[in-house]
Amino acid sequence: MATNGRRQADRAAPATIYDVARMAGVSPSTVSRALNKPGRINASTEHRIREIAEAIGYRLNPLARALPTGRTQTLALTLSDITNPVYFELIRGAERVAASRGYILILAESQESADLENETAQRLLSSVDGLILVAARLDNSDIVELGKRKPILTVNRKVRGIGSVVADVRPGIRDALDHLQRLGHKKLAYIAGPSSSWMNRLRDRTISSEAGDRGMKVVTLGPHVPTVAGGAAALEAVRESGATAALAYNDLMAIGLLKAGHEVGMRIPEQLSLVGFDDIFGSDFTSPPITTIRTPHALLGEQAALRLIAELNNEAAHRHTVPRTEFLQRSSTDRARLGRF
Amino acid sequence: MATNGRRQADRAAPATIYDVARMAGVSPSTVSRALNKPGRINASTEHRIREIAEAIGYRLNPLARALPTGRTQTLALTLSDITNPVYFELIRGAERVAASRGYILILAESQESADLENETAQRLLSSVDGLILVAARLDNSDIVELGKRKPILTVNRKVRGIGSVVADVRPGIRDALDHLQRLGHKKLAYIAGPSSSWMNRLRDRTISSEAGDRGMKVVTLGPHVPTVAGGAAALEAVRESGATAALAYNDLMAIGLLKAGHEVGMRIPEQLSLVGFDDIFGSDFTSPPITTIRTPHALLGEQAALRLIAELNNEAAHRHTVPRTEFLQRSSTDRARLGRF
DNA sequence: CGGATCTCGGCAACCGATTGCCAATCTATC
DNA sequence: GATAGATTGGCAATCGGTTGCCGAGATCCG
């Protein structure tokens, strides 16, 4: 029978520093220092305390520590859609770095809703040391507001006064456009993602500007939801646009367009060249495999975690290199067709 | 300038119930009760307190509450590999349910290592109310041990005395084997996943038993790592086995086998019928799309979270239906070829 | 040898809630 | 009008650590 009513009857209460202190014949504060202020305590005492702690299976209670120190050793990462394959490597990168530095990573999903994102972030904020906002749908002012409460960092979005990790989209876009130009394409369509997406606007602008430099025309179609279904929905508009090549906001949409096109008998790349974005899992085993502009997501996740943790510990900011996108030629692009299809 | 040295100089200390109490002219305990024991306090007092709390932006500090109550409103979910697409829907299902019931979900990855999994689980255990182990690689005894500290639940694994949510693999396997039998297949290969995987053993056994009932032969190949690369590695063994149809432990491996086969000119399904497992994202846009045995992962995640939360709150166990697998015929299966390839 | 400095460990306050217990007041009942 | 009972709110302990401050004893140094 548990002595403490709030515990489940059959679960043993974990050992505390008070238990260790009693067994070692010292005060709890001595145990605390022995365990995490190396050198502060006589070496032999420290050793004895460590042995006893080990023997009775003492484990620090992170919550109890967090209360007075305000440090939870936890990071939160919010994103619009957990199941979007774009984020897998990013999540893993952040998780690995966090774990290696002794931090726990909490994931939260905003389901493409700014309100939900804000609410979630607010709720989590008091339980974490810092927050990574991936592809935030929030207003700038909300983000700034969050930044006043805890250190935060945005990925693939820039907000004045807030640290960010953003992939440089230009190198990949340049190479993609050079590639399309060599293939004779003159008129392109950009299939836009959500209008609330900062990254969507960046890709849109960069494509337009780079295409302009090359004397190519770009028409922006959308916005569309950034999913397979959203890409499929764009098919008709792409046909009507008269473009010979389409760049989708992301691979998910490119895949959707590819499937939808396939169903109505459109041949890709013969009738339409298609370029995706991100190089997600699966984009290489469609048929044809999708030519895409790769985003180094694992690197983004790692850098985000690394920089946030550095900030938390007041470490000197790492000299940080901007991750670059990279053009990946596969088989969904080919020479521009001549007539309409 | 902050009065409290441990806070970042430029971040305001969040409001506490003490602040609210002072402004309302009541004691902190009254504030606490006003906010979460509706009716315990005079209605007008409660109303006044709520208004003040709202006005100064008071937010409960979950850590402070967790310390005396032992309840963190947090669930942890451990899995072997975050980026395995198999888990996406499962994670989302669990996250949705958790969020809707006011729980936070923490994700932890064990990278296919039992030791790391155990360590992670141990570390997290004091910060969470309960733990969901997905495809645990741990020993039964370790799992039982964890269960003594906190409520835990396993997914796709059964351990005596521990609650579990496991998909029934038999319906899908039956339909798959019936399908293969109709196509004239008599000798099958099962491409095994990790030997430490309980689910792998279940699939292996069930396939063997059901195939036996139908007078079909099965040879088990492996174990192999449950990834695209692992599937590719199995190609040679499949050829040598003389089987006319192969069932892979999961879709990832089926995809790997498909790609590897494609590279050496093997035609699927003409020369080899291929059946995957799980219906992961992407398994329908390979060419040919992979015939697979679908596992209802979202449902598994939802049920796991639901049941664990019910246990935490001592609610009556939900009448719980076992999620069933389902055969999904696509195009990677065809009539058995006659000669060797 | 005496004073300054170091080393080591304990005391007690604190973080921000929750909650058992108690007391004061109000209400109801006979 | 007395008393039982309900209502309302406060006191103080508690959860498990951390840390500023203090003092006893050891060590150092001129």
XYZ file of C-alpha atoms (C1' of nucleotides) in Angstrom:
742
model
C 0.000 0.000 0.000
C 1.371 3.339 -0.996
C 1.767 5.870 1.775
C 1.034 8.632 -0.644
C -2.494 8.760 -1.927
C -1.675 10.504 -5.146
C 0.427 7.654 -6.484
C -0.930 4.546 -8.050
C -1.081 1.940 -5.368
C 1.317 -0.442 -7.042
C 3.993 1.977 -8.180
C 7.024 2.635 -6.018
C 7.926 6.234 -5.353
C 11.199 7.030 -7.091
C 14.274 7.780 -5.008
C 14.977 11.454 -4.262
C 18.051 13.321 -3.155
C 16.576 13.174 0.329
C 16.845 9.404 0.260
C 20.405 9.588 -0.922
C 21.206 12.221 1.679
C 19.819 10.132 4.503
C 21.792 7.072 3.460
C 24.988 9.029 3.018
C 24.530 10.940 6.245
C 24.738 14.326 4.578
C 22.268 17.053 3.761
C 20.263 17.149 0.542
C 22.102 20.234 -0.611
C 25.331 18.298 -0.434
C 23.862 15.580 -2.598
C 22.668 18.134 -5.085
C 26.116 19.655 -5.302
C 27.900 16.322 -5.415
C 25.818 15.353 -8.407
C 26.083 18.495 -10.432
C 28.787 20.781 -9.158
C 31.853 18.614 -9.649
C 34.654 19.728 -7.347
C 32.433 21.713 -5.057
C 32.411 18.839 -2.591
C 35.207 16.766 -1.120
C 36.186 14.129 -3.658
C 35.646 11.159 -1.370
C 32.275 12.433 -0.169
C 31.252 13.048 -3.730
C 32.303 9.568 -4.691
C 30.368 8.007 -1.852
C 27.257 9.982 -2.727
C 27.497 8.982 -6.351
C 27.816 5.349 -5.403
C 24.781 5.439 -3.174
C 22.783 7.307 -5.789
C 23.733 4.694 -8.332
C 22.976 1.850 -5.964
C 19.443 2.928 -5.139
C 18.741 3.955 -8.704
C 18.350 7.635 -8.030
C 17.170 9.689 -10.982
C 16.869 13.397 -11.045
C 13.341 14.665 -11.393
C 13.573 17.196 -14.209
C 10.366 18.891 -13.174
C 11.555 19.532 -9.669
C 14.741 21.010 -11.006
C 12.895 23.096 -13.541
C 10.806 24.882 -10.991
C 13.524 26.884 -9.229
C 15.928 27.093 -12.140
C 13.414 27.785 -14.857
C 15.240 25.376 -17.116
C 13.443 22.353 -18.412
C 16.016 21.002 -20.822
C 13.209 20.752 -23.307
C 12.746 22.268 -26.737
C 9.508 22.469 -28.639
C 9.206 22.297 -32.379
C 5.968 23.328 -34.016
C 5.075 22.586 -37.579
C 2.020 22.780 -39.717
C 1.649 19.102 -40.457
C 3.520 16.298 -38.764
C 2.817 13.836 -41.511
C 4.196 15.963 -44.297
C 7.264 14.013 -45.387
C 9.098 17.282 -45.905
C 9.627 17.487 -42.198
C 10.875 14.009 -41.459
C 14.527 14.739 -41.863
C 14.189 18.116 -40.257
C 12.569 16.595 -37.193
C 15.156 13.903 -37.016
C 18.003 16.378 -37.359
C 16.644 18.529 -34.570
C 15.882 15.535 -32.411
C 19.360 14.110 -32.768
C 21.062 17.338 -31.866
C 18.703 17.968 -28.987
C 19.198 14.479 -27.590
C 22.961 14.690 -27.911
C 22.965 17.887 -25.883
C 20.675 16.471 -23.244
C 17.507 18.150 -24.429
C 14.121 16.599 -24.970
C 12.229 17.563 -28.077
C 8.491 18.107 -28.059
C 6.590 18.106 -31.321
C 3.426 20.045 -31.905
C 1.276 20.293 -34.949
C -0.703 23.334 -35.979
C -2.680 21.725 -38.781
C -2.111 24.708 -41.031
C -4.012 26.943 -38.619
C -2.422 30.112 -37.301
C -4.761 30.222 -34.317
C -4.018 26.681 -33.304
C -0.339 27.302 -33.785
C -0.424 30.296 -31.511
C -2.439 28.539 -28.867
C -0.154 25.523 -28.917
C 2.943 27.649 -28.724
C 1.533 29.603 -25.796
C 0.601 26.470 -23.956
C 3.970 24.857 -24.472
C 6.012 27.905 -23.768
C 6.112 27.608 -20.015
C 7.256 24.008 -20.196
C 10.174 24.504 -22.525
C 13.396 26.451 -22.665
C 13.012 27.426 -26.275
C 10.842 27.062 -29.306
C 11.545 26.262 -32.931
C 8.824 27.411 -35.282
C 8.964 25.589 -38.576
C 7.144 27.153 -41.481
C 5.183 29.297 -39.071
C 1.795 30.490 -40.254
C 1.650 33.131 -37.534
C 1.693 36.877 -37.931
C 5.013 38.518 -37.434
C 3.639 40.300 -34.390
C 2.611 37.031 -32.758
C 6.047 35.633 -33.353
C 7.692 38.668 -31.842
C 5.348 38.344 -28.895
C 6.395 34.723 -28.346
C 9.992 35.804 -28.559
C 9.487 38.080 -25.606
C 8.597 35.179 -23.393
C 11.201 32.632 -24.401
C 14.030 32.290 -26.890
C 12.581 31.265 -30.203
C 13.895 30.565 -33.642
C 12.132 30.250 -36.954
C 12.930 27.840 -39.757
C 12.164 28.780 -43.335
C 10.817 32.134 -42.314
C 12.378 35.416 -41.440
C 11.043 37.794 -38.854
C 12.790 40.962 -37.810
C 14.606 40.529 -34.538
C 14.080 36.763 -34.352
C 16.800 34.265 -35.121
C 16.137 32.095 -38.128
C 17.491 29.257 -40.209
C 16.492 29.533 -43.820
C 17.710 27.535 -46.758
C 19.015 29.625 -49.612
C 16.609 28.785 -52.406
C 18.476 30.681 -55.099
C 21.209 28.183 -56.053
C 18.751 25.377 -56.678
C 16.351 27.635 -58.541
C 19.132 28.998 -60.728
C 20.289 25.580 -61.763
C 16.724 24.443 -62.331
C 15.981 27.423 -64.562
C 19.240 27.023 -66.456
C 18.286 23.427 -67.007
C 14.809 24.348 -68.255
C 16.218 27.058 -70.472
C 18.601 24.639 -72.095
C 15.620 22.432 -72.785
C 13.953 25.283 -74.609
C 11.302 26.286 -72.103
C 10.191 29.880 -72.304
C 6.977 29.947 -70.390
C 6.772 28.524 -66.888
C 4.065 28.066 -64.341
C 4.676 28.296 -60.620
C 2.102 26.312 -58.693
C 1.878 28.236 -55.466
C 1.428 26.841 -51.989
C -0.419 28.526 -49.125
C -0.389 32.297 -49.265
C 0.345 32.400 -45.549
C 3.599 30.577 -46.178
C 6.631 32.822 -46.131
C 8.634 30.174 -47.955
C 6.023 30.032 -50.693
C 6.383 33.753 -51.281
C 10.151 33.454 -51.266
C 10.134 30.698 -53.847
C 7.616 32.551 -55.955
C 9.610 35.782 -55.914
C 12.927 34.117 -56.498
C 11.650 32.088 -59.410
C 10.099 35.178 -60.983
C 13.225 37.227 -60.575
C 15.587 34.556 -61.841
C 13.305 33.675 -64.727
C 13.095 37.331 -65.649
C 16.883 37.509 -65.759
C 16.817 34.698 -68.283
C 14.074 36.144 -70.399
C 11.579 33.485 -69.366
C 7.981 34.188 -68.424
C 6.395 32.877 -65.243
C 2.763 32.724 -64.339
C 1.841 32.011 -60.747
C -1.111 29.700 -60.214
C -2.865 29.272 -56.939
C -2.684 29.389 -53.987
C -3.236 25.698 -53.468
C -3.061 23.490 -50.414
C 0.444 22.050 -50.217
C -0.583 18.421 -50.528
C -0.940 15.728 -53.157
C -4.575 16.721 -53.535
C -3.616 20.366 -53.927
C -1.230 19.499 -56.728
C -3.848 17.450 -58.495
C -6.245 20.355 -58.244
C -3.806 22.575 -60.114
C -3.728 20.414 -63.235
C -6.416 22.229 -65.153
C -4.926 25.638 -64.473
C -1.529 24.427 -65.622
C -2.954 23.203 -68.904
C -4.755 26.437 -69.490
C -1.719 28.519 -68.650
C 0.073 27.409 -71.785
C 3.269 26.859 -69.828
C 5.581 24.118 -71.040
C 7.118 23.570 -67.655
C 5.712 23.788 -64.156
C 7.484 24.304 -60.874
C 5.466 23.207 -57.879
C 5.749 24.747 -54.436
C 6.728 21.335 -53.139
C 7.160 17.708 -54.143
C 3.863 16.669 -52.641
C 2.081 18.939 -55.099
C 4.326 17.805 -57.920
C 3.415 14.214 -57.149
C -0.260 15.118 -57.104
C 0.021 16.861 -60.426
C 1.893 13.927 -61.877
C -0.764 11.457 -60.777
C -3.629 13.638 -61.925
C -1.928 14.164 -65.264
C -1.329 10.474 -65.641
C -5.008 9.792 -65.076
C -6.114 12.072 -67.878
C -3.437 10.737 -70.190
C -1.038 13.638 -70.037
C 2.508 12.472 -70.645
C 5.184 13.852 -68.382
C 7.821 14.936 -69.288
C 6.943 14.784 -72.987
C 4.010 17.162 -72.764
C 4.918 19.013 -69.606
C 8.147 19.314 -67.701
C 7.702 19.216 -63.970
C 10.000 20.391 -61.201
C 9.276 19.841 -57.532
C 10.782 21.248 -54.394
C 12.378 19.568 -51.381
C 13.297 16.063 -52.514
C 10.987 14.337 -50.089
C 10.863 10.644 -49.424
C 9.175 9.048 -52.371
C 9.877 11.732 -54.947
C 12.420 9.430 -56.557
C 10.164 6.473 -57.041
C 7.333 8.005 -58.913
C 7.397 7.328 -62.594
C 9.020 9.281 -63.893
C 11.114 10.157 -60.845
C 10.610 13.829 -60.110
C 13.230 16.398 -60.943
C 13.409 18.579 -57.888
C 15.177 21.289 -55.958
C 16.514 19.629 -52.895
C 16.289 21.350 -49.519
C 18.787 20.106 -46.932
C 16.216 19.482 -44.253
C 18.323 17.456 -41.886
C 20.803 20.297 -41.865
C 18.079 22.845 -41.206
C 16.856 20.856 -38.243
C 20.323 20.391 -36.863
C 21.239 24.024 -37.222
C 18.012 25.173 -35.682
C 18.515 23.033 -32.597
C 22.190 23.863 -32.403
C 21.673 27.589 -32.590
C 18.802 27.653 -30.168
C 20.718 25.610 -27.637
C 23.722 27.868 -28.085
C 21.538 30.858 -27.376
C 20.088 29.217 -24.298
C 23.543 28.675 -22.928
C 24.815 32.071 -23.949
C 27.430 30.406 -26.056
C 29.036 32.375 -28.786
C 26.892 32.097 -31.869
C 28.283 29.415 -34.088
C 29.739 30.699 -37.262
C 26.849 29.509 -39.291
C 26.782 28.650 -42.923
C 23.506 29.067 -44.780
C 22.231 25.719 -46.022
C 21.822 25.799 -49.767
C 19.288 24.172 -52.002
C 20.529 21.970 -54.781
C 19.077 21.087 -58.157
C 18.464 17.409 -58.663
C 17.843 16.372 -62.216
C 15.722 13.297 -62.543
C 13.283 12.405 -65.262
C 10.237 14.635 -65.078
C 11.826 17.331 -67.228
C 12.511 17.173 -70.941
C 12.586 19.372 -74.020
C 9.792 21.856 -74.362
C 7.004 20.589 -76.591
C 6.034 22.860 -79.407
C 2.270 22.948 -79.713
C -0.411 22.975 -77.082
C -1.473 19.714 -75.542
C 16.257 45.146 -15.320
C 14.981 41.847 -14.074
C 14.774 41.435 -10.344
C 15.454 37.787 -10.686
C 18.929 36.873 -11.857
C 18.032 33.555 -13.336
C 15.841 35.051 -15.998
C 17.015 36.557 -19.201
C 17.246 40.270 -18.613
C 14.743 41.172 -21.290
C 12.065 38.646 -20.621
C 9.204 39.480 -18.307
C 8.473 37.019 -15.560
C 5.107 35.421 -16.296
C 2.196 36.144 -14.015
C 1.554 33.666 -11.199
C -1.437 32.967 -9.034
C 0.260 35.124 -6.421
C -0.017 38.120 -8.716
C -3.655 37.380 -9.370
C -4.290 36.840 -5.663
C -2.725 40.149 -4.723
C -4.756 42.062 -7.268
C -7.965 40.331 -6.300
C -7.321 40.718 -2.613
C -7.600 37.015 -1.915
C -5.178 34.252 -1.093
C -3.387 32.171 -3.705
C -5.282 29.081 -2.704
C -8.516 30.837 -3.532
C -7.184 31.698 -6.960
C -6.154 28.125 -7.516
C -9.620 26.919 -6.592
C -11.408 29.588 -8.566
C -9.540 28.493 -11.650
C -9.927 24.785 -11.419
C -12.536 23.791 -8.906
C -15.620 25.378 -10.403
C -18.267 25.929 -7.757
C -15.891 25.621 -4.855
C -15.713 29.400 -4.591
C -18.419 32.033 -4.484
C -19.558 32.690 -8.034
C -18.893 36.408 -8.000
C -15.440 35.976 -6.437
C -14.640 33.327 -8.990
C -15.765 35.597 -11.756
C -13.659 38.483 -10.491
C -10.603 36.262 -10.199
C -11.082 34.919 -13.692
C -11.350 38.401 -15.072
C -8.174 39.538 -13.397
C -6.338 36.405 -14.487
C -7.466 37.021 -18.027
C -6.556 40.685 -17.860
C -2.981 40.197 -16.742
C -2.502 37.202 -19.024
C -2.064 34.647 -16.306
C -1.079 31.181 -17.511
C -0.763 28.147 -15.381
C 2.737 26.822 -15.062
C 2.367 23.113 -15.802
C 5.648 22.290 -14.123
C 4.655 23.877 -10.876
C 1.422 21.972 -10.923
C 3.158 18.749 -11.792
C 5.436 18.806 -8.789
C 2.832 18.350 -6.038
C 0.294 16.454 -8.123
C 2.680 14.217 -9.986
C 0.677 14.781 -13.146
C 2.350 16.379 -16.082
C -0.386 16.046 -18.688
C 2.282 14.696 -20.964
C 2.573 11.410 -22.809
C 5.712 10.032 -24.385
C 5.786 7.908 -27.484
C 8.931 6.037 -28.354
C 9.613 4.474 -31.674
C 12.552 2.977 -33.438
C 12.825 5.485 -36.259
C 10.972 8.778 -36.491
C 11.469 9.083 -40.211
C 9.990 5.740 -41.069
C 6.832 6.697 -42.942
C 5.039 3.821 -41.298
C 4.724 5.882 -38.178
C 3.461 9.143 -39.587
C -0.195 8.392 -39.291
C 0.294 6.650 -36.016
C 2.036 9.659 -34.556
C -0.588 11.991 -35.895
C -3.392 9.848 -34.525
C -1.829 9.764 -31.084
C -1.018 13.470 -31.196
C -4.537 14.449 -32.144
C -6.118 12.432 -29.397
C -3.596 13.621 -26.852
C -4.076 17.249 -27.805
C -7.834 16.964 -27.741
C -7.677 15.613 -24.200
C -5.245 18.290 -23.082
C -2.134 16.177 -23.174
C 1.189 17.020 -24.728
C 2.930 14.343 -26.728
C 6.674 13.857 -26.589
C 8.390 11.851 -29.300
C 11.537 9.884 -28.764
C 13.515 7.824 -31.168
C 15.493 4.731 -30.276
C 17.279 4.303 -33.571
C 16.628 0.571 -33.554
C 18.699 0.197 -30.401
C 17.237 -1.528 -27.367
C 19.741 0.131 -25.052
C 19.022 3.588 -26.322
C 15.339 2.887 -26.137
C 15.583 1.850 -22.537
C 17.709 4.806 -21.576
C 15.391 7.236 -23.294
C 12.349 5.715 -21.694
C 13.959 5.879 -18.270
C 14.938 9.477 -18.736
C 11.527 10.534 -19.915
C 9.570 8.559 -17.417
C 9.674 11.069 -14.612
C 8.452 13.851 -16.857
C 5.422 12.115 -18.245
C 2.238 10.534 -17.022
C 2.437 7.579 -19.327
C 4.410 5.990 -22.083
C 3.487 4.465 -25.417
C 6.075 2.072 -26.756
C 5.731 1.545 -30.465
C 7.387 -1.491 -31.942
C 9.547 -1.788 -28.846
C 12.869 -3.521 -29.260
C 13.223 -3.991 -25.527
C 13.227 -7.228 -23.598
C 9.960 -8.171 -22.020
C 11.545 -7.786 -18.616
C 12.610 -4.218 -19.321
C 9.110 -3.385 -20.439
C 7.611 -4.878 -17.329
C 10.111 -2.896 -15.308
C 9.043 0.353 -16.977
C 5.454 -0.559 -16.301
C 6.181 -0.627 -12.602
C 7.136 3.019 -12.630
C 4.438 4.495 -14.810
C 1.469 3.331 -16.842
C 2.701 2.128 -20.199
C 1.167 0.638 -23.278
C 2.722 -1.132 -26.203
C 1.728 -0.876 -29.842
C 2.302 -3.795 -32.171
C 3.761 -5.879 -29.435
C 2.320 -7.946 -26.670
C 3.834 -8.332 -23.265
C 2.214 -10.213 -20.414
C 0.611 -7.829 -17.960
C 1.053 -4.746 -20.118
C -1.749 -3.142 -22.082
C -1.299 -3.230 -25.817
C -2.814 -2.185 -29.099
C -2.025 -4.592 -31.889
C -3.460 -4.755 -35.361
C -4.877 -8.102 -36.315
C -2.665 -9.160 -39.214
C -4.648 -12.221 -40.124
C -7.462 -10.735 -42.230
C -5.081 -8.937 -44.543
C -2.768 -11.902 -44.823
C -5.642 -14.241 -45.593
C -6.918 -12.095 -48.401
C -3.406 -11.612 -49.752
C -2.751 -15.337 -49.784
C -6.121 -16.091 -51.351
C -5.237 -13.553 -54.013
C -1.838 -15.112 -54.649
C -3.309 -18.581 -54.727
C -5.837 -17.560 -57.345
C -2.928 -16.275 -59.380
C -1.319 -19.686 -59.219
C 1.495 -19.037 -56.759
C 2.628 -22.070 -54.817
C 5.958 -21.050 -53.417
C 6.331 -17.827 -51.495
C 9.188 -16.006 -49.869
C 8.770 -13.940 -46.733
C 11.424 -11.262 -46.510
C 11.866 -10.878 -42.783
C 12.479 -7.700 -40.857
C 14.513 -7.359 -37.664
C 14.528 -10.462 -35.518
C 13.996 -8.304 -32.450
C 10.692 -7.151 -33.868
C 7.723 -8.835 -32.327
C 5.570 -7.781 -35.265
C 8.012 -9.365 -37.672
C 7.673 -12.672 -35.896
C 3.901 -12.350 -35.861
C 3.742 -11.688 -39.577
C 6.161 -14.490 -40.289
C 4.232 -17.009 -38.219
C 0.851 -15.947 -39.503
C 1.941 -16.101 -43.103
C 3.439 -19.546 -42.610
C 0.384 -20.874 -40.882
C -2.098 -19.431 -43.368
C -0.004 -20.514 -46.335
C 0.210 -23.998 -44.877
C -3.587 -24.123 -44.670
C -3.704 -23.370 -48.375
C -1.054 -25.867 -49.337
C 1.459 -23.177 -50.251
C 5.104 -23.259 -49.263
C 6.852 -20.354 -47.597
C 10.535 -19.767 -47.159
C 11.639 -17.058 -44.758
C 14.580 -14.955 -45.859
C 16.524 -12.686 -43.582
C 16.500 -11.015 -41.145
C 17.030 -7.762 -42.988
C 17.013 -4.159 -41.844
C 13.496 -2.800 -42.363
C 14.445 -0.102 -44.836
C 14.624 0.479 -48.565
C 18.241 -0.636 -48.470
C 17.315 -3.763 -46.545
C 14.764 -4.687 -49.186
C 17.258 -4.168 -51.957
C 19.697 -6.416 -50.152
C 17.197 -9.234 -50.186
C 16.916 -9.375 -53.967
C 19.500 -12.030 -54.563
C 18.104 -14.323 -51.897
C 14.629 -13.958 -53.356
C 15.864 -14.984 -56.796
C 17.646 -17.977 -55.420
C 14.701 -19.061 -53.339
C 12.730 -20.024 -56.417
C 9.637 -18.330 -55.015
C 7.218 -16.810 -57.520
C 5.877 -14.290 -55.043
C 7.482 -12.421 -52.191
C 5.903 -10.830 -49.159
C 8.066 -8.209 -47.533
C 7.992 -7.374 -43.841
C 7.044 -3.838 -44.801
C 6.506 -1.516 -47.737
C 9.863 0.130 -47.354
C 11.552 -3.172 -48.043
C 9.133 -3.923 -50.854
C 10.038 -0.605 -52.438
C 13.728 -1.383 -52.051
C 13.286 -4.750 -53.657
C 11.282 -3.219 -56.469
C 13.964 -0.655 -57.193
C 16.800 -3.132 -56.969
C 14.909 -5.543 -59.209
C 14.242 -2.800 -61.700
C 17.928 -2.002 -61.869
C 18.908 -5.524 -62.794
C 16.073 -5.782 -65.296
C 13.729 -7.932 -63.303
C 10.144 -7.290 -64.296
C 7.622 -6.984 -61.519
C 4.947 -8.337 -61.468
C 5.616 -10.442 -64.557
C 8.591 -12.274 -63.108
C 7.890 -11.857 -59.445
C 4.783 -10.888 -57.559
C 5.426 -8.591 -54.657
C 3.318 -7.821 -51.624
C 4.234 -5.221 -49.052
C 2.922 -4.433 -45.636
C 1.475 -1.254 -44.130
C 0.445 0.909 -47.078
C 2.871 3.695 -46.307
C 2.975 7.055 -47.996
C 4.461 6.511 -51.424
C 3.662 2.845 -51.812
C 0.989 3.771 -54.331
C 3.167 5.800 -56.616
C 5.916 3.402 -57.360
C 5.641 1.748 -60.695
C 3.970 -0.548 -60.474
C 2.079 0.603 -57.401
C 2.655 -1.917 -54.652
C 0.033 -4.406 -53.620
C 0.068 -4.317 -49.870
C -1.546 -5.298 -46.623
C -2.735 -2.103 -45.067
C -2.289 -1.467 -41.359
C -4.652 1.125 -39.885
C -1.947 3.181 -38.272
C -3.942 6.272 -37.458
C -6.367 4.076 -35.610
C -3.569 2.358 -33.710
C -2.209 5.717 -32.604
C -5.606 6.989 -31.584
C -6.475 3.874 -29.658
C -3.142 3.816 -27.911
C -3.506 7.390 -26.704
C -7.152 6.925 -25.844
C -6.570 3.819 -23.794
C -3.563 5.171 -21.984
C -5.386 8.364 -21.074
C -8.367 6.339 -19.919
C -6.083 4.332 -17.686
C -4.487 7.466 -16.288
C -7.872 8.784 -15.327
C -9.131 5.466 -14.046
C -11.901 5.593 -16.578
C -13.643 2.414 -17.491
C -11.677 0.727 -20.228
C -13.237 1.577 -23.525
C -14.861 -1.327 -25.221
C -12.084 -1.669 -27.700
C -12.259 -3.155 -31.121
C -9.089 -4.663 -32.556
C -7.940 -2.749 -35.625
C -7.765 -5.070 -38.588
C -5.377 -5.150 -41.502
C -6.815 -5.037 -44.956
C -5.570 -6.383 -48.260
C -5.059 -3.732 -50.915
C -4.636 -5.046 -54.399
C -2.597 -2.808 -56.629
C -0.337 -3.790 -59.485
C 2.746 -5.530 -58.152
C 1.089 -8.942 -58.180
C 0.207 -11.032 -61.196
C -0.032 -14.623 -62.344
C 2.787 -16.897 -61.290
C 5.433 -17.256 -63.973
C 6.259 -20.804 -64.959
C 10.008 -21.140 -65.375
C 12.845 -19.663 -63.367
C 13.976 -16.164 -64.093
C 52.509 31.966 15.725
C 48.642 34.774 14.139
C 45.783 36.306 10.651
C 44.084 35.616 5.961
C 42.228 32.487 2.834
C 40.258 28.053 1.323
C 37.580 24.051 1.656
C 33.607 21.761 2.772
C 29.081 21.137 4.208
C 24.609 22.692 6.312
C 20.602 25.963 6.867
C 16.854 27.809 4.966
C 14.495 30.231 1.348
C 12.573 29.609 -3.006
C 10.298 28.150 -7.523
C 4.424 27.973 -8.361
C 1.235 25.525 -7.863
C -2.335 22.061 -4.896
C -4.999 20.548 -1.022
C -6.249 18.932 3.822
C -7.868 21.120 7.515
C -9.944 24.655 9.980
C -12.657 28.769 11.137
C -15.918 32.284 10.238
C -20.109 33.367 8.405
C -24.431 32.431 6.426
C -28.644 29.625 5.873
C -32.061 26.452 7.176
C -34.839 24.078 10.291
C -37.541 23.222 14.172
C -33.787 31.786 18.789
C -30.659 27.946 19.008
C -28.197 24.733 16.525
C -26.882 21.848 12.712
C -25.088 22.159 8.312
C -23.477 24.340 4.185
C -20.646 27.841 2.082
C -16.592 30.336 1.553
C -11.930 31.436 2.015
C -7.330 31.255 4.437
C -3.244 28.819 6.566
C 0.383 26.093 5.937
C 2.480 21.915 4.355
C 4.111 19.726 0.349
C 6.245 18.217 -4.152
C 12.063 17.723 -5.194
C 15.264 19.986 -6.291
C 18.848 24.564 -6.241
C 21.607 28.078 -4.269
C 23.051 32.275 -1.408
C 24.955 32.731 2.727
C 27.269 31.366 6.726
C 30.492 29.209 9.783
C 33.797 25.598 11.367
C 37.944 23.784 10.540
C 42.075 23.210 7.660
C 45.819 25.369 5.258
C 48.880 28.837 3.939
C 52.115 32.448 4.440
C 54.921 36.012 6.183
